[in-house]
Amino acid sequence: MSSDVAKKRPKTVVSQEDEKVDWKKKKAQLKEDKKRRKETKLFKQLEKKKQEKEAEIEKAEDIQKNGRDYTVSVALPGSVLDNAQSPELRTYLAGQIARACVVFCVDEIIVFDDQGEDVKSVEGEFKGVGKKGQACVQLARILQYLECPQYLRKMFFPKHQDLQYAGLLNPLDSPHHMRIDEESDYREGIVLDRPTKPGKGSLVNCGMRKEVRIDKLLQAGLRVTVRLKATQNQESKIYKGTVVAPNVPTKEGGHYWGYNVRLASCLSAVFTESPYDDGYDVTVGTSDKGSPCDQAFFSPFKHLLVVFGGLQGLESSLDMDQKLNVTCPSYLFDHYLNTCPDQGSRTIRTEEAILISMAILRQKITDAFSGTSP
């Protein structure tokens, strides 16, 4: 029996040595697996960062492709309304101007005074819609009324004699004039006077079946541009969104988002009171005494200004401005153009001039950013 035990002992020793060798391999294998997992995790992190960077680049390219970073402004004298013979026709003329500017995606309309009335605000006592004078105020008010989305007009525009016939005008039907069930990334709204819980933003009426909770607490009665969240909880009583600058839908989304209205006390104030820090970098004056439009080319710009004259042209507006010492309007502009040469009528009405000129200048604007200009 002892001989049998002696025979079994070496086998036991060999078995323990084998187990010791297997453990070392297992330990090395575990270390290798841990290293492989770290490498895999690091690779996934790098891949995620790469995808995020590509997404940012793609988003920036989409913004550059779809959006636009420049603005187009139109200036005209308010006295054009005095050429209409009745309150109804004055209102209709203002509606034609608004329609023309929206069709060509104008971002700003400046109504300047060429009669020496020095009007700077649409507020004040009403002197009569059918009388001469106060044309700048009435034109500006109608332009503002038409630009406002239909579901917000009652909140921003109480009854006023200037707007007596505005309800008969053709709608602008601009992209920001949303229907109640129309889906969009952006909407215009008014901040509601509703109590909110601490840490919660204000409620906004955006013309939808539900109100929108924004990310900020703002003063009631303000008009705001809201970016709606991509995914909404349909079971919730409210939608969620964030407040953005009014130019974001145009700059990032490529949506035309209406125009701003500005009153200028004279022709020179059109230039000096520009809302842009660097002013207008390309200015265009329109007149039948200007150069042929075919010879004009625009370089890329940030802010374009196109100025139209009234019944007597830009020459009359220049004469009424005591702050300007030049004798010819052409000295005020980078381009002084005749957009309708060989015209068959002695005069071209301002509302007609806007349509004609913007139709011609539109291609030149496109060429300026497509690299086809010489």
Coordinates of C-alpha atoms in Angstrom, one line a residue:
M1 CA 0.0 0.0 0.0
S2 CA 2.9 2.3 0.8
S3 CA 4.3 1.7 -2.7
D4 CA 0.9 2.8 -4.1
V5 CA 1.0 6.0 -2.1
A6 CA 4.6 6.6 -3.3
K7 CA 3.4 6.2 -6.8
K8 CA 0.5 8.7 -6.4
R9 CA 2.5 11.5 -4.7
P10 CA 4.4 12.6 -7.9
K11 CA 1.2 12.7 -9.7
T12 CA -0.2 15.1 -7.1
V13 CA 2.8 17.3 -7.3
V14 CA 2.6 17.5 -11.0
S15 CA -1.1 18.4 -10.8
Q16 CA -0.4 21.4 -8.5
E17 CA 2.3 22.6 -10.8
D18 CA 0.0 22.4 -13.7
E19 CA -2.6 24.4 -11.8
K20 CA 0.0 27.0 -11.0
V21 CA 0.9 27.4 -14.6
D22 CA -2.8 27.7 -15.6
W23 CA -3.3 30.5 -13.1
K24 CA -0.5 32.5 -14.5
K25 CA -2.0 32.2 -18.0
K26 CA -5.4 33.1 -16.6
K27 CA -4.0 36.2 -14.9
A28 CA -2.2 37.2 -18.0
Q29 CA -5.4 36.7 -20.0
L30 CA -7.4 38.8 -17.6
K31 CA -4.8 41.6 -17.9
E32 CA -5.0 41.3 -21.6
D33 CA -8.8 41.4 -21.6
K34 CA -8.8 44.5 -19.3
K35 CA -6.4 46.3 -21.7
R36 CA -8.5 45.3 -24.7
R37 CA -11.7 46.7 -22.9
K38 CA -9.9 50.0 -22.2
E39 CA -8.8 50.3 -25.8
T40 CA -12.4 49.5 -27.0
K41 CA -13.8 52.1 -24.6
L42 CA -11.3 54.7 -25.7
F43 CA -12.0 53.9 -29.4
K44 CA -15.8 54.4 -28.8
Q45 CA -15.1 57.7 -27.1
L46 CA -13.0 58.9 -30.0
E47 CA -15.6 57.7 -32.4
K48 CA -18.3 59.5 -30.5
K49 CA -16.3 62.7 -30.5
K50 CA -15.7 62.3 -34.2
Q51 CA -19.4 61.8 -34.9
E52 CA -20.2 64.9 -32.8
K53 CA -17.7 67.0 -34.7
E54 CA -19.0 65.8 -38.0
A55 CA -22.5 66.6 -36.9
E56 CA -21.4 70.1 -35.9
I57 CA -19.7 70.6 -39.3
E58 CA -22.8 69.3 -41.1
K59 CA -25.1 71.6 -39.1
A60 CA -22.8 74.5 -39.9
E61 CA -22.8 73.6 -43.6
D62 CA -26.6 73.4 -43.5
I63 CA -26.8 76.8 -41.9
Q64 CA -24.5 78.2 -44.5
K65 CA -26.4 76.5 -47.3
N66 CA -30.0 77.2 -46.2
G67 CA -29.7 80.4 -44.0
R68 CA -28.5 83.8 -45.0
D69 CA -26.4 86.2 -42.9
Y70 CA -27.1 89.4 -44.9
T71 CA -30.0 91.8 -44.8
V72 CA -31.9 93.8 -47.4
S73 CA -33.4 97.2 -46.4
V74 CA -35.8 99.4 -48.4
A75 CA -36.4 103.1 -47.7
L76 CA -39.2 105.3 -49.1
P77 CA -40.9 108.5 -48.2
G78 CA -44.2 108.4 -46.4
S79 CA -45.6 111.1 -48.6
V80 CA -46.4 108.5 -51.2
L81 CA -49.7 108.1 -49.4
D82 CA -50.6 111.7 -50.2
N83 CA -51.0 110.7 -53.8
A84 CA -54.0 108.6 -52.9
Q85 CA -57.4 110.3 -53.1
S86 CA -59.3 108.5 -50.3
P87 CA -58.6 106.7 -47.0
E88 CA -59.4 103.4 -48.7
L89 CA -56.8 104.0 -51.4
R90 CA -54.2 105.2 -48.9
T91 CA -54.6 102.0 -47.0
Y92 CA -54.5 99.9 -50.2
L93 CA -51.3 101.7 -51.3
A94 CA -49.6 100.8 -48.0
G95 CA -50.7 97.2 -48.5
Q96 CA -49.1 97.1 -52.0
I97 CA -45.8 98.3 -50.6
A98 CA -45.9 95.6 -47.8
R99 CA -46.7 92.9 -50.3
A100 CA -43.9 94.0 -52.6
C101 CA -41.3 94.0 -49.8
V102 CA -42.4 90.6 -48.5
V103 CA -42.3 89.0 -52.0
F104 CA -38.6 90.0 -52.2
C105 CA -37.8 89.1 -48.6
V106 CA -37.0 92.6 -47.4
D107 CA -35.8 92.6 -43.8
E108 CA -36.3 96.3 -43.0
I109 CA -38.6 99.1 -44.3
I110 CA -37.6 102.7 -43.5
V111 CA -40.2 105.3 -43.9
F112 CA -38.5 108.7 -44.1
D113 CA -40.1 112.1 -44.0
D114 CA -39.5 114.4 -47.0
Q115 CA -42.0 117.0 -46.0
G116 CA -40.3 118.4 -42.9
E117 CA -42.7 117.0 -40.4
D118 CA -39.9 115.4 -38.3
V119 CA -42.0 112.3 -37.3
K120 CA -40.1 109.7 -35.3
S121 CA -42.8 107.6 -33.7
V122 CA -46.2 106.0 -34.5
E123 CA -47.5 107.1 -31.1
G124 CA -49.4 110.4 -30.7
E125 CA -52.7 112.0 -31.5
F126 CA -54.4 111.1 -34.7
K127 CA -55.1 114.0 -37.0
G128 CA -57.3 112.3 -39.7
V129 CA -56.7 109.5 -42.1
G130 CA -58.1 111.4 -45.1
K131 CA -56.1 114.6 -44.6
K132 CA -52.7 115.6 -45.8
G133 CA -49.8 115.0 -43.5
Q134 CA -49.1 112.3 -41.0
A135 CA -48.6 110.0 -43.9
C136 CA -45.3 108.6 -42.5
V137 CA -47.1 107.6 -39.2
Q138 CA -50.0 105.9 -41.0
L139 CA -47.8 104.1 -43.5
A140 CA -45.6 102.8 -40.7
R141 CA -48.5 101.7 -38.6
I142 CA -50.2 99.8 -41.5
L143 CA -46.8 98.1 -42.4
Q144 CA -46.4 97.0 -38.8
Y145 CA -50.0 95.7 -38.6
L146 CA -49.6 93.6 -41.8
E147 CA -46.3 92.1 -40.7
C148 CA -47.7 91.0 -37.3
P149 CA -49.0 87.4 -37.4
Q150 CA -52.8 87.4 -37.5
Y151 CA -53.2 85.6 -34.1
L152 CA -51.2 88.4 -32.3
R153 CA -52.8 91.5 -33.9
K154 CA -55.6 92.0 -31.3
M155 CA -53.0 92.1 -28.5
F156 CA -50.6 94.6 -30.2
F157 CA -53.0 96.7 -32.3
P158 CA -56.0 98.2 -30.6
K159 CA -58.6 99.9 -32.7
H160 CA -57.2 102.9 -34.6
Q161 CA -58.4 105.2 -37.4
D162 CA -55.2 104.5 -39.4
L163 CA -56.2 100.8 -39.5
Q164 CA -59.8 101.4 -40.3
Y165 CA -59.6 99.6 -43.7
A166 CA -56.6 97.4 -43.0
G167 CA -58.8 94.4 -42.7
L168 CA -59.6 94.6 -46.4
L169 CA -56.0 94.3 -47.5
N170 CA -54.6 91.2 -49.1
P171 CA -52.7 89.1 -46.4
L172 CA -48.9 89.0 -46.6
D173 CA -49.0 85.2 -46.0
S174 CA -45.4 85.3 -44.8
P175 CA -43.8 82.1 -43.5
H176 CA -44.1 83.3 -39.9
H177 CA -47.9 83.8 -40.3
M178 CA -48.6 80.3 -39.0
R179 CA -51.9 78.4 -39.0
I180 CA -53.1 76.9 -35.7
D181 CA -52.0 73.3 -36.6
E182 CA -49.1 74.1 -38.8
E183 CA -45.8 72.5 -37.8
S184 CA -42.7 74.6 -37.6
D185 CA -39.4 74.9 -35.7
Y186 CA -40.1 78.5 -34.9
R187 CA -43.1 80.6 -34.0
E188 CA -43.9 84.2 -33.0
G189 CA -45.7 84.7 -29.8
I190 CA -46.7 87.1 -26.9
V191 CA -45.6 86.6 -23.3
L192 CA -48.7 86.0 -21.2
D193 CA -49.5 87.6 -17.8
R194 CA -49.7 84.3 -15.9
P195 CA -48.2 83.4 -12.5
T196 CA -45.3 81.0 -12.8
K197 CA -43.6 78.7 -10.3
P198 CA -40.0 79.5 -9.1
G199 CA -37.4 78.4 -11.6
K200 CA -40.0 78.1 -14.5
G201 CA -40.1 80.4 -17.5
S202 CA -43.0 82.4 -18.8
L203 CA -45.9 81.1 -20.8
V204 CA -46.2 82.3 -24.4
N205 CA -49.2 82.3 -26.8
C206 CA -47.8 81.2 -30.1
G207 CA -51.1 80.7 -31.9
M208 CA -51.3 77.0 -31.2
R209 CA -53.8 74.9 -29.3
K210 CA -51.4 74.7 -26.4
E211 CA -49.4 77.5 -24.8
V212 CA -45.5 77.3 -24.8
R213 CA -43.3 77.3 -21.7
I214 CA -40.1 79.2 -22.6
D215 CA -36.7 79.0 -20.8
K216 CA -36.8 82.6 -19.5
L217 CA -39.0 84.7 -17.3
L218 CA -40.0 87.8 -19.3
Q219 CA -42.2 90.7 -19.0
A220 CA -45.8 90.1 -20.0
G221 CA -46.9 91.6 -23.4
L222 CA -43.5 91.2 -25.1
R223 CA -43.4 89.8 -28.6
V224 CA -40.9 87.0 -28.8
T225 CA -39.5 84.5 -31.3
V226 CA -39.7 80.9 -29.9
R227 CA -37.8 77.8 -31.1
L228 CA -40.0 74.8 -30.3
K229 CA -38.3 71.6 -29.0
A230 CA -38.1 68.9 -31.7
T231 CA -39.8 66.3 -29.5
Q232 CA -42.9 67.3 -27.5
N233 CA -44.9 65.4 -24.9
Q234 CA -48.3 65.2 -26.6
E235 CA -50.0 64.3 -23.3
S236 CA -48.7 67.5 -21.6
K237 CA -50.9 70.5 -21.3
I238 CA -48.2 72.8 -22.6
Y239 CA -45.4 72.7 -25.2
K240 CA -41.7 73.6 -24.4
G241 CA -39.4 76.0 -26.3
T242 CA -36.6 78.5 -26.0
V243 CA -36.5 82.2 -26.8
V244 CA -34.2 83.2 -29.7
A245 CA -33.3 86.4 -31.5
P246 CA -35.7 87.4 -34.3
N247 CA -33.1 86.9 -37.0
V248 CA -32.3 83.3 -36.0
P249 CA -35.0 81.7 -38.2
T250 CA -33.5 83.5 -41.2
K251 CA -29.9 83.2 -40.3
E252 CA -30.0 79.5 -39.3
G253 CA -33.1 78.1 -40.9
G254 CA -33.3 80.1 -44.1
H255 CA -36.9 81.1 -43.4
Y256 CA -38.0 84.6 -44.3
W257 CA -39.3 86.0 -41.0
G258 CA -40.9 89.3 -41.9
Y259 CA -39.5 92.9 -41.7
N260 CA -38.9 95.6 -39.2
V261 CA -40.3 99.1 -39.6
R262 CA -38.3 102.2 -38.8
L263 CA -39.2 105.9 -39.0
A264 CA -36.6 108.4 -40.1
S265 CA -37.1 112.2 -39.7
C266 CA -35.3 112.9 -43.0
L267 CA -33.3 111.3 -45.8
S268 CA -29.9 111.6 -44.0
A269 CA -31.4 109.9 -40.9
V270 CA -32.0 106.8 -43.1
F271 CA -28.2 106.3 -43.1
T272 CA -27.1 107.8 -39.8
E273 CA -29.7 106.0 -37.6
S274 CA -29.1 102.5 -39.0
P275 CA -29.8 99.8 -36.4
Y276 CA -26.6 97.9 -37.6
D277 CA -23.3 98.7 -35.9
D278 CA -21.4 99.3 -39.1
G279 CA -24.3 100.8 -41.0
Y280 CA -25.1 99.8 -44.6
D281 CA -22.1 98.6 -46.6
V282 CA -23.8 98.8 -50.0
T283 CA -26.3 101.6 -50.8
V284 CA -28.4 101.9 -53.9
G285 CA -30.5 104.9 -55.1
T286 CA -33.1 104.5 -57.8
S287 CA -34.0 107.2 -60.3
D288 CA -34.7 107.7 -64.0
K289 CA -31.6 109.9 -64.0
G290 CA -29.4 107.0 -62.8
S291 CA -27.0 104.8 -64.6
P292 CA -28.2 101.7 -66.5
C293 CA -28.7 98.9 -64.1
D294 CA -27.1 96.3 -66.4
Q295 CA -23.6 97.8 -65.6
A296 CA -23.9 97.4 -61.8
F297 CA -22.4 94.5 -59.9
F298 CA -22.5 94.0 -56.1
S299 CA -19.7 92.6 -54.0
P300 CA -20.7 90.4 -51.0
F301 CA -22.2 92.6 -48.3
K302 CA -23.7 92.4 -44.8
H303 CA -26.4 95.1 -45.1
L304 CA -27.9 96.3 -48.4
L305 CA -30.0 99.5 -48.6
V306 CA -32.2 100.4 -51.5
V307 CA -33.7 103.9 -51.5
F308 CA -36.8 105.0 -53.5
G309 CA -38.0 108.5 -54.1
G310 CA -41.5 109.9 -53.8
L311 CA -43.7 111.9 -56.2
Q312 CA -40.8 114.3 -57.1
G313 CA -38.0 111.7 -56.9
L314 CA -35.0 111.7 -54.6
E315 CA -34.1 115.2 -55.7
S316 CA -37.0 116.6 -53.8
S317 CA -36.1 114.6 -50.7
L318 CA -32.6 115.9 -50.9
D319 CA -33.8 119.5 -51.1
M320 CA -35.9 119.1 -48.0
D321 CA -33.0 117.7 -45.9
Q322 CA -31.1 120.6 -44.3
K323 CA -28.4 118.3 -43.1
L324 CA -27.1 117.4 -46.5
N325 CA -24.9 119.7 -48.5
V326 CA -24.7 117.7 -51.7
T327 CA -26.5 118.9 -54.9
C328 CA -27.1 115.5 -56.6
P329 CA -28.5 112.3 -54.9
S330 CA -25.9 110.2 -56.8
Y331 CA -23.3 111.4 -54.3
L332 CA -25.1 109.7 -51.4
F333 CA -25.1 106.1 -52.9
D334 CA -22.6 103.5 -54.0
H335 CA -24.9 102.8 -57.0
Y336 CA -27.3 105.3 -58.5
L337 CA -29.4 103.2 -60.9
N338 CA -32.2 103.5 -63.4
T339 CA -33.9 100.1 -63.1
C340 CA -36.5 100.8 -65.8
P341 CA -34.9 102.5 -68.8
D342 CA -37.0 103.6 -71.8
Q343 CA -40.1 103.7 -69.6
G344 CA -43.4 104.3 -71.5
S345 CA -45.0 106.4 -68.7
R346 CA -43.8 109.8 -67.6
T347 CA -43.7 108.5 -64.0
I348 CA -43.3 105.2 -62.2
R349 CA -45.2 105.1 -59.0
T350 CA -43.2 104.1 -55.9
E351 CA -45.1 100.8 -55.3
E352 CA -44.4 99.9 -58.9
A353 CA -40.7 101.0 -58.6
I354 CA -40.2 98.6 -55.7
L355 CA -41.5 95.6 -57.7
I356 CA -39.5 96.5 -60.8
S357 CA -36.2 97.4 -59.0
M358 CA -36.2 94.5 -56.5
A359 CA -37.0 92.0 -59.4
I360 CA -33.9 93.3 -61.2
L361 CA -31.6 93.6 -58.1
R362 CA -32.5 90.1 -56.8
Q363 CA -30.3 88.4 -59.4
K364 CA -27.5 90.8 -58.6
I365 CA -27.8 90.0 -54.9
T366 CA -27.7 86.3 -55.7
D367 CA -24.6 86.8 -58.0
A368 CA -22.8 88.6 -55.2
F369 CA -22.8 85.5 -53.0
S370 CA -22.5 82.9 -55.7
G371 CA -19.1 84.1 -57.0
T372 CA -20.4 85.1 -60.5
S373 CA -19.8 88.8 -60.1
P374 CA -16.6 90.1 -61.8

